[in-house]
mmCIF file of C-alpha atoms (C1' of nucleotides) and ligand atoms in Angstrom:
data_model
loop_
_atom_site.group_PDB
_atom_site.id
_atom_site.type_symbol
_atom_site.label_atom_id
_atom_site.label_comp_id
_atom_site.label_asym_id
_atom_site.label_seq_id
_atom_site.Cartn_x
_atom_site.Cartn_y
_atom_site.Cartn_z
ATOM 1 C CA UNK A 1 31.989 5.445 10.941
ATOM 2 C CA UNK A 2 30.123 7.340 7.807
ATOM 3 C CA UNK A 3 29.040 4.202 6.011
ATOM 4 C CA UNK A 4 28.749 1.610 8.605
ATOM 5 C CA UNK A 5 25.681 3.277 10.342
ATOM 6 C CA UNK A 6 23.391 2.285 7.388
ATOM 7 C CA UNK A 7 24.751 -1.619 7.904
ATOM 8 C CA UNK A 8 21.492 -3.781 8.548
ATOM 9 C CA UNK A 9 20.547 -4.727 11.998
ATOM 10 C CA UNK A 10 17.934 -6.127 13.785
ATOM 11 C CA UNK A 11 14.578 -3.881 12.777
ATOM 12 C CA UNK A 12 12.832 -2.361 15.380
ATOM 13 C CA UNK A 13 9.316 -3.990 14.274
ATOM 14 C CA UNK A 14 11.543 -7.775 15.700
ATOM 15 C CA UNK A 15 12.868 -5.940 19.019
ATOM 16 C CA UNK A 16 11.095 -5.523 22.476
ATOM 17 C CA UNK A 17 9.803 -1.631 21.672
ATOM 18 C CA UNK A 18 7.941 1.199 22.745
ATOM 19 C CA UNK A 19 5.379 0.553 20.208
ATOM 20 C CA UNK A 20 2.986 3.312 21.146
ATOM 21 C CA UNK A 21 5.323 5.447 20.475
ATOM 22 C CA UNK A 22 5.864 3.893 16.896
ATOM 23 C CA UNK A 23 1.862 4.713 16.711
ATOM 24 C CA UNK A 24 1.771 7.528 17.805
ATOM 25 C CA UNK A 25 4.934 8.491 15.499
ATOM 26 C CA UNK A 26 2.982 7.535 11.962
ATOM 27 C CA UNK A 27 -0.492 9.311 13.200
ATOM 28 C CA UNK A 28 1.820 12.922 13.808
ATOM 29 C CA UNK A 29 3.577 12.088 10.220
ATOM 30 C CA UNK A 30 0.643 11.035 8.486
ATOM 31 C CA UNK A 31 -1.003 14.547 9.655
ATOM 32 C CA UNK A 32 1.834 16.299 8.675
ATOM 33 C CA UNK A 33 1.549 15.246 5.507
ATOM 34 C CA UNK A 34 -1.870 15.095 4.697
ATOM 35 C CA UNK A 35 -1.832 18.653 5.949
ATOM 36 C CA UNK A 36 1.153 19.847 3.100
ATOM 37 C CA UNK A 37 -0.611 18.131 0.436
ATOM 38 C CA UNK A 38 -3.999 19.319 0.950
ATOM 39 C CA UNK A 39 -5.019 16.267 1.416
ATOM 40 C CA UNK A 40 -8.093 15.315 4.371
ATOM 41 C CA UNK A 41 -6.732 12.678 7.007
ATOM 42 C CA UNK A 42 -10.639 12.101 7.857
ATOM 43 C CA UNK A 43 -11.766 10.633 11.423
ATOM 44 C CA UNK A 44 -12.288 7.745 9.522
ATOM 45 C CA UNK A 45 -9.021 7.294 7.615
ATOM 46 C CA UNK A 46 -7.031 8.572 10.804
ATOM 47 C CA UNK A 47 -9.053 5.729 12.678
ATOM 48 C CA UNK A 48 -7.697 2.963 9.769
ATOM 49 C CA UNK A 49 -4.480 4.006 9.811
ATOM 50 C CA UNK A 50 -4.118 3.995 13.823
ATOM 51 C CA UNK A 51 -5.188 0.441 14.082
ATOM 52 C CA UNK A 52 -3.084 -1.128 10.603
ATOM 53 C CA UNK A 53 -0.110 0.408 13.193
ATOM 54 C CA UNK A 54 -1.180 -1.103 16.134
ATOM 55 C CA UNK A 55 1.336 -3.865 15.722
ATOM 56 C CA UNK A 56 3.876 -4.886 13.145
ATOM 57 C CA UNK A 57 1.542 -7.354 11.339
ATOM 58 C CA UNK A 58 0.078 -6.486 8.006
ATOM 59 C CA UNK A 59 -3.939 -6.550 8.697
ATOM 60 C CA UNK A 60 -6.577 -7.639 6.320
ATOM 61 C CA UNK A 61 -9.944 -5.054 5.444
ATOM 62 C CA UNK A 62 -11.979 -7.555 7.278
ATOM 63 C CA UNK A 63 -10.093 -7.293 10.345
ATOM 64 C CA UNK A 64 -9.896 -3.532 10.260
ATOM 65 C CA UNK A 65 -14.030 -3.696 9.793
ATOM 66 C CA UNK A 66 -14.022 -5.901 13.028
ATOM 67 C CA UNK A 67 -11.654 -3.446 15.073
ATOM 68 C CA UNK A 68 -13.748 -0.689 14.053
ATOM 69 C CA UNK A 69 -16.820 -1.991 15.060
ATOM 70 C CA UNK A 70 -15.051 -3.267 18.399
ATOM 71 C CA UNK A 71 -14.367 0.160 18.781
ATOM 72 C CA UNK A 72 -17.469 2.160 17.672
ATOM 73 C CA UNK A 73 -19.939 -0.070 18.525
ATOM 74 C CA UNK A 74 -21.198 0.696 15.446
ATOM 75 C CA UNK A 75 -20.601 -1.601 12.080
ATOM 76 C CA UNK A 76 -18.485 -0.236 9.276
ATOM 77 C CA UNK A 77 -19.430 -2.134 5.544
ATOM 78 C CA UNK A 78 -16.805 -2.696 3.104
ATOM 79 C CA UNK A 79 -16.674 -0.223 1.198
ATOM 80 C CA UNK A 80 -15.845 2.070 3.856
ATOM 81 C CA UNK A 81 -12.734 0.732 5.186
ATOM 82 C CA UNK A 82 -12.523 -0.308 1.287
ATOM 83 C CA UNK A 83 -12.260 3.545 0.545
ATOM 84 C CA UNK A 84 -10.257 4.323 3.462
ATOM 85 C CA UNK A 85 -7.849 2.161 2.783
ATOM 86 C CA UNK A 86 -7.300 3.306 -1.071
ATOM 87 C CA UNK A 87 -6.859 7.128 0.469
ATOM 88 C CA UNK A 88 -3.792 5.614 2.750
ATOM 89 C CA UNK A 89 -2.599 3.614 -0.243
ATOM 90 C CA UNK A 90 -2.767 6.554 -2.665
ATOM 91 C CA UNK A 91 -1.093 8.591 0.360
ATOM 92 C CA UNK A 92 1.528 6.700 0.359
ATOM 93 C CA UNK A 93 0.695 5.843 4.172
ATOM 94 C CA UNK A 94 -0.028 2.040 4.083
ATOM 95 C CA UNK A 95 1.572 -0.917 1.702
ATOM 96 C CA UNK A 96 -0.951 -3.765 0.234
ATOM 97 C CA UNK A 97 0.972 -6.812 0.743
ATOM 98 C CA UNK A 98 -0.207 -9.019 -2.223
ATOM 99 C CA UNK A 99 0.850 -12.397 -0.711
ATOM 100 C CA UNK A 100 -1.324 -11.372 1.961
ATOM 101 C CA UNK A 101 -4.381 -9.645 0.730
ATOM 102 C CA UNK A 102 -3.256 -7.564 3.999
ATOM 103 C CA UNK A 103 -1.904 -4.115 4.901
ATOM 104 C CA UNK A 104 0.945 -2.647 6.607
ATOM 105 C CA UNK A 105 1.561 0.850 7.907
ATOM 106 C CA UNK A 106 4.491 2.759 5.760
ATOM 107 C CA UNK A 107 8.044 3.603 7.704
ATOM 108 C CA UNK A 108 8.882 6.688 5.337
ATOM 109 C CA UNK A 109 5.858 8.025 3.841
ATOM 110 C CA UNK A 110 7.104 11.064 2.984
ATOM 111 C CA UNK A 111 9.811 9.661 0.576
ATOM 112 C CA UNK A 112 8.687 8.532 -3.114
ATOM 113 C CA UNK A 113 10.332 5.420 -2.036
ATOM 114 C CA UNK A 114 11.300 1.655 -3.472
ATOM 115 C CA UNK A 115 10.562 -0.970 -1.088
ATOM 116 C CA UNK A 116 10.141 -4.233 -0.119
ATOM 117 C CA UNK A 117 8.622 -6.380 2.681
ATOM 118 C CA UNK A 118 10.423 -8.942 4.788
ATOM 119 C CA UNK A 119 7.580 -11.332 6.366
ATOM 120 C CA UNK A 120 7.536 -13.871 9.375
ATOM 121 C CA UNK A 121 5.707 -16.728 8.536
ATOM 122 C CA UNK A 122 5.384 -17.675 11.826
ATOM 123 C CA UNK A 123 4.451 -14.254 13.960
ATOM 124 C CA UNK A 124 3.454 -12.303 11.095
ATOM 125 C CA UNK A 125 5.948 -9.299 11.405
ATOM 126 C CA UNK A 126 6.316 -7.530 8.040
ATOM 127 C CA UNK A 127 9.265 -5.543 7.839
ATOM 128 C CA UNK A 128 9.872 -2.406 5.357
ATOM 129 C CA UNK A 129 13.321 -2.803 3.569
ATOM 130 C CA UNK A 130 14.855 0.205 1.574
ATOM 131 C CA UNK A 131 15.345 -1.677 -2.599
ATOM 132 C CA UNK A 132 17.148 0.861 -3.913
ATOM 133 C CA UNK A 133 19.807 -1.032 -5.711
ATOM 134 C CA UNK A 134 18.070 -4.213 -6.461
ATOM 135 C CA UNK A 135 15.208 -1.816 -7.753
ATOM 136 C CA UNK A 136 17.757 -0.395 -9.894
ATOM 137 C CA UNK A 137 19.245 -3.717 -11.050
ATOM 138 C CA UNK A 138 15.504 -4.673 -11.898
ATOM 139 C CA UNK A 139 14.434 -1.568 -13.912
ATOM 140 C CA UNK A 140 18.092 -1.709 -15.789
ATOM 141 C CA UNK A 141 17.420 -6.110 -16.663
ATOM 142 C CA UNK A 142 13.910 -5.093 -17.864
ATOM 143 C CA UNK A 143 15.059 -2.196 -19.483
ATOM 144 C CA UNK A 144 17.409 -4.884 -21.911
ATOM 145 C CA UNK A 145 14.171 -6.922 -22.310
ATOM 146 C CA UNK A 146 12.219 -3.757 -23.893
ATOM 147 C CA UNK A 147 10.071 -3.565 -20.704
ATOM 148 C CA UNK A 148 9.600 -0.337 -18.954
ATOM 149 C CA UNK A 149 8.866 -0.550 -15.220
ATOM 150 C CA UNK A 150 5.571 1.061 -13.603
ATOM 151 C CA UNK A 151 5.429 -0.680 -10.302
ATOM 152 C CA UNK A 152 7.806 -3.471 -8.409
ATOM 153 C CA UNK A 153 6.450 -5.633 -5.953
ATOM 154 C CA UNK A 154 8.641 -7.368 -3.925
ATOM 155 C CA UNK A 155 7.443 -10.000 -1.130
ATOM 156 C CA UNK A 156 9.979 -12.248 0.933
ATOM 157 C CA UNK A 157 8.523 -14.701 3.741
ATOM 158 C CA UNK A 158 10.653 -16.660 6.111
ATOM 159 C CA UNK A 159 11.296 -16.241 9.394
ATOM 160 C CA UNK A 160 12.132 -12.908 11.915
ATOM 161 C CA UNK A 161 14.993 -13.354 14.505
ATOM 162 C CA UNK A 162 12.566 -14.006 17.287
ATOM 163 C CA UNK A 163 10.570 -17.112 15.770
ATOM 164 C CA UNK A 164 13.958 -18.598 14.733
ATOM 165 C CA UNK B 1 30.430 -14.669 -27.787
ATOM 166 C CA UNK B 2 30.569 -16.823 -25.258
ATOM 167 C CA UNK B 3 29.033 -14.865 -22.303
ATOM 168 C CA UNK B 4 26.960 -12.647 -24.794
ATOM 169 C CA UNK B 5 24.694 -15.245 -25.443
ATOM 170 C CA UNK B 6 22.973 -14.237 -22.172
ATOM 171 C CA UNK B 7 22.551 -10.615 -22.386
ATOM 172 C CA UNK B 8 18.626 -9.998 -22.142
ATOM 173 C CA UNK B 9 16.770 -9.347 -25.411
ATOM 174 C CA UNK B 10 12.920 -9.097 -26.277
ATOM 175 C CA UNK B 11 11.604 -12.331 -24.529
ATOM 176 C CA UNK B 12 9.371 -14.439 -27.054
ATOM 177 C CA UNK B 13 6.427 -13.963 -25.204
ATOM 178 C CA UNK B 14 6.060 -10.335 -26.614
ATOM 179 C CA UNK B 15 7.407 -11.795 -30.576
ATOM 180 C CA UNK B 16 5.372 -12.897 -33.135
ATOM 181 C CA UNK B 17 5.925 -17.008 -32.548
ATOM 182 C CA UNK B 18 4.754 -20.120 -33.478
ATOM 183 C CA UNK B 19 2.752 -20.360 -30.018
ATOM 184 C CA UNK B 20 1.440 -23.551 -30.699
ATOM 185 C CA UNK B 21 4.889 -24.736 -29.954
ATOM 186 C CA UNK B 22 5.401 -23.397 -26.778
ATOM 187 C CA UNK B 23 2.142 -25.174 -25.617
ATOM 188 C CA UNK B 24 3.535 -28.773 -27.137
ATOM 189 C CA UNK B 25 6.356 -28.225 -25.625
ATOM 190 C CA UNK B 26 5.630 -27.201 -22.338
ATOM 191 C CA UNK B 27 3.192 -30.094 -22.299
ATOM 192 C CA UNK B 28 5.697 -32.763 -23.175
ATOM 193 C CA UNK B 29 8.073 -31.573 -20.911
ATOM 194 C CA UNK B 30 5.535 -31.711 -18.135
ATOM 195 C CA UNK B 31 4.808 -35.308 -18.999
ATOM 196 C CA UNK B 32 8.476 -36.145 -18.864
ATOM 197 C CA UNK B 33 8.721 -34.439 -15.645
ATOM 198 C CA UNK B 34 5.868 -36.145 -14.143
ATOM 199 C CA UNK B 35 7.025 -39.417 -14.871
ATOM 200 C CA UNK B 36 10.109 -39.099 -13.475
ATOM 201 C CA UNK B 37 8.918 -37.959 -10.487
ATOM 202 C CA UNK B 38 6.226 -40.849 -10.190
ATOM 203 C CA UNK B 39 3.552 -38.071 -10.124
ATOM 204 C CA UNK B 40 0.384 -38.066 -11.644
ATOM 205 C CA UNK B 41 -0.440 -36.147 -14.458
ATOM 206 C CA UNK B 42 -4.482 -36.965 -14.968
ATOM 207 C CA UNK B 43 -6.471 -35.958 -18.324
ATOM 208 C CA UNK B 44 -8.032 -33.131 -15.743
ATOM 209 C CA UNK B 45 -4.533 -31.847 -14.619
ATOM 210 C CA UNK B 46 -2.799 -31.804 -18.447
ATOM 211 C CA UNK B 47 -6.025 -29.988 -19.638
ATOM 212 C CA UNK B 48 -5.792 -27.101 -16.867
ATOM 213 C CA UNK B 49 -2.125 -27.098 -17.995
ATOM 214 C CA UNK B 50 -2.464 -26.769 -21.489
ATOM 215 C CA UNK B 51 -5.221 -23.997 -20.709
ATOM 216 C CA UNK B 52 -3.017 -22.066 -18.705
ATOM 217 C CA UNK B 53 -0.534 -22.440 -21.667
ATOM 218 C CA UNK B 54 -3.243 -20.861 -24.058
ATOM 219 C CA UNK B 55 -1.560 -17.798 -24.102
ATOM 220 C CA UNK B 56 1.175 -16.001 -22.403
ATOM 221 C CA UNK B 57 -1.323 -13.786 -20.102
ATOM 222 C CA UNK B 58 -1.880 -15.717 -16.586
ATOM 223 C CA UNK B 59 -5.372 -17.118 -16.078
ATOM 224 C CA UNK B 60 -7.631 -16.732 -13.267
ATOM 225 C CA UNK B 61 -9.026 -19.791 -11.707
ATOM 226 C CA UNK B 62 -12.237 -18.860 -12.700
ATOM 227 C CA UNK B 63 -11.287 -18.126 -16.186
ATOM 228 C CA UNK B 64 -9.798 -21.745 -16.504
ATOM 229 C CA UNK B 65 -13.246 -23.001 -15.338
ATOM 230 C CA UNK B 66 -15.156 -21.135 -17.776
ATOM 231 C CA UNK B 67 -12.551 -22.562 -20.484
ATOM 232 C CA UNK B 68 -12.882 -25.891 -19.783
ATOM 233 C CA UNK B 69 -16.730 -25.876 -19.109
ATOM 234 C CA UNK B 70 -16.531 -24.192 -23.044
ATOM 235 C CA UNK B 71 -14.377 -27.517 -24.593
ATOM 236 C CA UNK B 72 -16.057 -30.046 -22.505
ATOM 237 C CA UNK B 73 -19.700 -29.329 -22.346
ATOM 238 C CA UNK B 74 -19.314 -29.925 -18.414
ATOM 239 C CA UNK B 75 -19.141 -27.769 -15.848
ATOM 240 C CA UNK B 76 -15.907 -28.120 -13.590
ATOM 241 C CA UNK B 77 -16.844 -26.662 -9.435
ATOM 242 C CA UNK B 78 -14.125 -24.170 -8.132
ATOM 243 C CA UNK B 79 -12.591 -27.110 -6.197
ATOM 244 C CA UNK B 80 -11.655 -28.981 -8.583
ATOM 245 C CA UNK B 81 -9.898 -26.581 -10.679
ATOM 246 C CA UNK B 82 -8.096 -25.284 -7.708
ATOM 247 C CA UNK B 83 -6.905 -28.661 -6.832
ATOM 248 C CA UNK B 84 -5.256 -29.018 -10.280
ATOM 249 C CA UNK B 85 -3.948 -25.859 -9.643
ATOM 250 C CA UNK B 86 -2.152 -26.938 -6.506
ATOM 251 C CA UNK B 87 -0.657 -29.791 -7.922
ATOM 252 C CA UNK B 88 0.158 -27.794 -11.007
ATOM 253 C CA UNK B 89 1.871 -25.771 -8.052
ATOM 254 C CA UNK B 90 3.491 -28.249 -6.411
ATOM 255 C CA UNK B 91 5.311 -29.774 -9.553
ATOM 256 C CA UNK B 92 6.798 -26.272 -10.574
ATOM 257 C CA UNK B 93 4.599 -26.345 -13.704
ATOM 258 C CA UNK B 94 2.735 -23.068 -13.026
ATOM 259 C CA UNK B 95 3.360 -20.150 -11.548
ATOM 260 C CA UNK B 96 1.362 -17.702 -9.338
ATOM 261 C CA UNK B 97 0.944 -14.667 -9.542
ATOM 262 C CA UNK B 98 -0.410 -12.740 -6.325
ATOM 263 C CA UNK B 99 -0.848 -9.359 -7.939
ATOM 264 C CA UNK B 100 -3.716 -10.618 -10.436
ATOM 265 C CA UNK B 101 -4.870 -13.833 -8.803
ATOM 266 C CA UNK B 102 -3.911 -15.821 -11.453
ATOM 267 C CA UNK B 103 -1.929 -18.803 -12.946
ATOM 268 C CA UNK B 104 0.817 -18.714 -15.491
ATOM 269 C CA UNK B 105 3.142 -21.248 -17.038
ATOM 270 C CA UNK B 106 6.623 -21.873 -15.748
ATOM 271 C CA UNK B 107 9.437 -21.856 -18.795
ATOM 272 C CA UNK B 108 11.835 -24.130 -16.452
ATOM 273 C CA UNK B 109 10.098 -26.496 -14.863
ATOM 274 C CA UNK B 110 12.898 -28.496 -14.162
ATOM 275 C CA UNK B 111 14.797 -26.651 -12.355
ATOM 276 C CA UNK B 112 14.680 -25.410 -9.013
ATOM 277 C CA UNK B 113 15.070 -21.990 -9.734
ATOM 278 C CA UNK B 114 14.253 -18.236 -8.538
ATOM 279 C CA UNK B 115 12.521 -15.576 -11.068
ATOM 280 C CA UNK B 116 10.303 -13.165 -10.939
ATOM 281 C CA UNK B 117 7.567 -11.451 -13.818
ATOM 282 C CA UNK B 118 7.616 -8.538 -15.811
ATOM 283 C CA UNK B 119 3.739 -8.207 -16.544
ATOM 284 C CA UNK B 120 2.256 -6.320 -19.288
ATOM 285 C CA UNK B 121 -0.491 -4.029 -17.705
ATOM 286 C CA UNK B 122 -1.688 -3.574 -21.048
ATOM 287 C CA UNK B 123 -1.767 -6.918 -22.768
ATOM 288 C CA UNK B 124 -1.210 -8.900 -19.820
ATOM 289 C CA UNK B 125 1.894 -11.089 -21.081
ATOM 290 C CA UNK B 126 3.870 -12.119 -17.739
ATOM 291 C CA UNK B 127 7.252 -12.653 -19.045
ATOM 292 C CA UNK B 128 9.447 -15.504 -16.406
ATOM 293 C CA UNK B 129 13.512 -13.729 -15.200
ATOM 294 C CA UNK B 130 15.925 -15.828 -13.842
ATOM 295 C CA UNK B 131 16.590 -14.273 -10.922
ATOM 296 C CA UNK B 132 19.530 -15.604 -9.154
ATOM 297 C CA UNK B 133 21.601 -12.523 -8.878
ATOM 298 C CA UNK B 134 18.703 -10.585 -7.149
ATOM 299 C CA UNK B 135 17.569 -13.099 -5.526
ATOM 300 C CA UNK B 136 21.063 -13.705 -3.688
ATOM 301 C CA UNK B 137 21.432 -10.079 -2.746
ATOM 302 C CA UNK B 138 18.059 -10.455 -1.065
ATOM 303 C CA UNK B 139 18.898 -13.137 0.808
ATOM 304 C CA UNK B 140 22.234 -11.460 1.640
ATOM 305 C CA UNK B 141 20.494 -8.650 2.913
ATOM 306 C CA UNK B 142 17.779 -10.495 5.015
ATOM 307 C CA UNK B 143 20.619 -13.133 6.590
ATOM 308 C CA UNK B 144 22.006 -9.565 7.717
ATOM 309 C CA UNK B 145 18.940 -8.203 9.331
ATOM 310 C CA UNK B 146 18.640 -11.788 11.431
ATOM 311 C CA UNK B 147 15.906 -12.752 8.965
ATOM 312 C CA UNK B 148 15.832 -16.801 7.197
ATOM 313 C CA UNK B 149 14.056 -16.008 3.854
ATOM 314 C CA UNK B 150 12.021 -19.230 2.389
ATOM 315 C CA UNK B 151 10.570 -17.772 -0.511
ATOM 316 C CA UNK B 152 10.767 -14.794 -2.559
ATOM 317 C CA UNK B 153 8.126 -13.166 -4.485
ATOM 318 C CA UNK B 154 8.818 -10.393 -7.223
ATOM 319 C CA UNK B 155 6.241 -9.012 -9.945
ATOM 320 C CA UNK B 156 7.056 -6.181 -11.543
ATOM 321 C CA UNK B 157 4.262 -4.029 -13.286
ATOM 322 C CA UNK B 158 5.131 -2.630 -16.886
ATOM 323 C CA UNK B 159 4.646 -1.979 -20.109
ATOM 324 C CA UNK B 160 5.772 -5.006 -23.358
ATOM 325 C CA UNK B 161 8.028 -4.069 -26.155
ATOM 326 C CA UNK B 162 5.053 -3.979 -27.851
ATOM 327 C CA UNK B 163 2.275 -2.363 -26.099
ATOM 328 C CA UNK B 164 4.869 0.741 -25.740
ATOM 329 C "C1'" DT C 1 -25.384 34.083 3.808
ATOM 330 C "C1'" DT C 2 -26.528 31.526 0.000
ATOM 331 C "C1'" DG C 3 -26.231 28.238 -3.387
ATOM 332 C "C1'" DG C 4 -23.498 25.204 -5.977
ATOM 333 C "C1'" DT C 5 -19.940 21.906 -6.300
ATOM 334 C "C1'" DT C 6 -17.050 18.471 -4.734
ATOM 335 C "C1'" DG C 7 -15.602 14.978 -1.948
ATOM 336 C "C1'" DC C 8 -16.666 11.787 1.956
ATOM 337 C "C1'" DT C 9 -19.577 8.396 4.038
ATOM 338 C "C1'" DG C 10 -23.678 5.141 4.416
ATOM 339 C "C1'" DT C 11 -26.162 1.309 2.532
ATOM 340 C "C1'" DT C 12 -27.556 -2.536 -0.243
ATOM 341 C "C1'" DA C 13 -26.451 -5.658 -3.287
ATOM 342 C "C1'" DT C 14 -23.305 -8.302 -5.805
ATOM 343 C "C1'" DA C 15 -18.842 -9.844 -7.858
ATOM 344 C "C1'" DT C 16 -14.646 -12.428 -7.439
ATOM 345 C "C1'" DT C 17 -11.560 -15.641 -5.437
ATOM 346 C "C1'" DA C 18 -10.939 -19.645 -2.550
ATOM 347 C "C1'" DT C 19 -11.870 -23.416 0.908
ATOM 348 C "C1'" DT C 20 -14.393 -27.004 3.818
ATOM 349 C "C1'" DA C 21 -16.566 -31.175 4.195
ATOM 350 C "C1'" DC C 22 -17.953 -35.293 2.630
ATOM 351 C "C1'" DG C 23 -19.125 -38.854 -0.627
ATOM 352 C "C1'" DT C 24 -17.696 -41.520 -4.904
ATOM 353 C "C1'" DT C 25 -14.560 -43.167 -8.300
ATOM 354 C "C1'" DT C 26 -10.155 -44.546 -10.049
ATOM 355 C "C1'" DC C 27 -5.976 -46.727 -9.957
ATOM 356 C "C1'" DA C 28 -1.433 -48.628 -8.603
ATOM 357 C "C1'" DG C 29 0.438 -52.170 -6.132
ATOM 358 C "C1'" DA C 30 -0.068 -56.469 -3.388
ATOM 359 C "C1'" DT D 1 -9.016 -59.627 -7.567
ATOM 360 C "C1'" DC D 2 -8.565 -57.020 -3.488
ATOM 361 C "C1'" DT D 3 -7.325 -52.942 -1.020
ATOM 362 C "C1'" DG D 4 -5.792 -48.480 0.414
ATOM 363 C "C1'" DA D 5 -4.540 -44.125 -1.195
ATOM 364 C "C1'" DA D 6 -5.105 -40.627 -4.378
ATOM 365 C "C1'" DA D 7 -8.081 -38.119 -7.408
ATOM 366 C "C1'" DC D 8 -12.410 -36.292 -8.486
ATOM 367 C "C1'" DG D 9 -17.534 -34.733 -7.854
ATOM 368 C "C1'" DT D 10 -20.723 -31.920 -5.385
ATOM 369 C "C1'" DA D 11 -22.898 -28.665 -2.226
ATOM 370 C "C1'" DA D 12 -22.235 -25.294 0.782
ATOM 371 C "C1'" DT D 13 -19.817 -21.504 2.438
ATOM 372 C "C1'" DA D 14 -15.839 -18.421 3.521
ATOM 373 C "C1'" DA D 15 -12.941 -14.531 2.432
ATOM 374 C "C1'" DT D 16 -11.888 -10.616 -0.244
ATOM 375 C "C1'" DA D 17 -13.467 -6.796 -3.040
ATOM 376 C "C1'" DT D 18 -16.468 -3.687 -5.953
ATOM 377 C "C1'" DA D 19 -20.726 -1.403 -8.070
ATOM 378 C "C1'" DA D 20 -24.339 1.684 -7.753
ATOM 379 C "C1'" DC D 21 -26.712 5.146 -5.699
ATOM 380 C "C1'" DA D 22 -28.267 8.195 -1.876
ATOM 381 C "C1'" DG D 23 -27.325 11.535 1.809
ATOM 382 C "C1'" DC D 24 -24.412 14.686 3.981
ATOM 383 C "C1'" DA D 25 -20.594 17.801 5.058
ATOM 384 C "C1'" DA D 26 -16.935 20.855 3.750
ATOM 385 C "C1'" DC D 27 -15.446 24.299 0.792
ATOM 386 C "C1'" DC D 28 -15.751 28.097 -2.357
ATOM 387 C "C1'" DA D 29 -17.554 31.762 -5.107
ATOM 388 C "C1'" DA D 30 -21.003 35.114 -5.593
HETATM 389 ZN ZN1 LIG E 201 6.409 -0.616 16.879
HETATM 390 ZN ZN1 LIG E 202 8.370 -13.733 13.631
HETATM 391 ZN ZN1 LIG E 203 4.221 -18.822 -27.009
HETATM 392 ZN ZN1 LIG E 204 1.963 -5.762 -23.617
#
DNA sequence: TTGGTTGCTGTTATATTATTACGTTTCAGA
DNA sequence: TCTGAAACGTAATAATATAACAGCAACCAA
């Protein structure tokens, strides 16, 4: 079965999981990474980026801020988390999810990947979908039009197979 | 050429047009719309409409506040605008866009339909796609991974024929 | 090591976008 | 004309994000 292993299923983020693991998985990538590129995965930014994973639910800057200072004891001011959170983005290690003014830890950060976010409504899951084709059928429509594509953003919200 | 009547070509947004039309136009079909619905379209609500209309660049709320505090020697409070706003929303007159924070004129009001925006980064135009085809391969996709999509959300980031 | 440069973080203030709460007015329908 | 619901006015505030500048730490070249 060559093809059929790449039909959708269930995603892991919707399934009863060893989520530490799925932590623990993005902090080892993330350093891997940062390390290639040169790039300095910070206390700080290492800190951000362990707590947008701690669940499946895209988390806003404000929340992060009140984590952190849960955490630290200490209070972190916008701009901080602000900055942190552009490093990730530029990284390619977090998502901004518009629709939520919220952000979401990255499945394949290593990729220069199209995406697109599948969102519960009701638990707040946001799922990372491969958009390779429908990215393609985009840039090829706008093409016709005389537009030339930068930057897709693609949000869907309904409901994940649990809060069904 | 009966199916080649649809292929994609420079949407008039980014052509040199009589633009005074498209805000008529827009604005009469809105009233027709709104009476047949039974819903209310006030002096306040039209006005925000037509502003919106202005230009093919979406507004921010705050923008539309400064325009009408500019035409009608009164200033307008956030709430109010933003309550036009939702029932601009609500009627399928305007459009939202999540990426800018800002407000732009539906082309098909009357239809219950899907699209998405190809947005200018340069001089802002958000061009309106049907986007049925997409839109059904999403769906497709999501129904596969056990999720019930409600609404979809594309905005695509670009550069116009024009500002090329 | 030293000194210079760059990048990261801290801090204060402020900008931008949006909502809550409550009182008043308007208006369609009885 | 009366009445209830919808629309609007107003003040306060919430939520999200950025600007501006100062201090510090890491890195690199001399
Ligand atoms: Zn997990
Ligand atoms: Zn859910
Ligand atoms: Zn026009
Ligand atoms: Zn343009």
């Amino acid at each position: 079965m060559p093809k059929s292993s790449t039909v959708n299923k269930t995603p892991i983020a919707c399934t009863d999981h060893n989520h530490e693991h799925c932590i623990e998985e993005a902090l080892i990538k993330a350093e891997q990474l940062c390390a290639k590129r040169g790039a300095r995965l910070t206390a700080l930014r290492r800190n951000v980026l362990r707590l947008i994973w701690k669940n499946h639910a895209p988390l806003g800057a404000y929340d992060l801020m009140d984590m952190l200072a849960e955490e630290d004891t200490r209070r972190v001011a916008p701009p901080t988390v602000y900055r942190s959170l552009e490093f990730l983005l530029d990284q390619g290690l977090i998502h901004r999810i518009n629709s939520l003014n919220a952000y979401v830890g990255c499945h394949s950060p290593s990729d220069d990947h199209e995406e697109y976010f599948l969102i519960c409504r009701e638990c707040g899951v946001a799922v990372e979908v491969p958009a390779k084709e429908i990215s393609r059928a985009i840039d090829k429509n706008a093409e016709a039009m005389g537009f030339t594509i930068e930057t897709q953003t693609l949000e869907v919200v309904g409901l994940c197979p649990n809060c069904k």
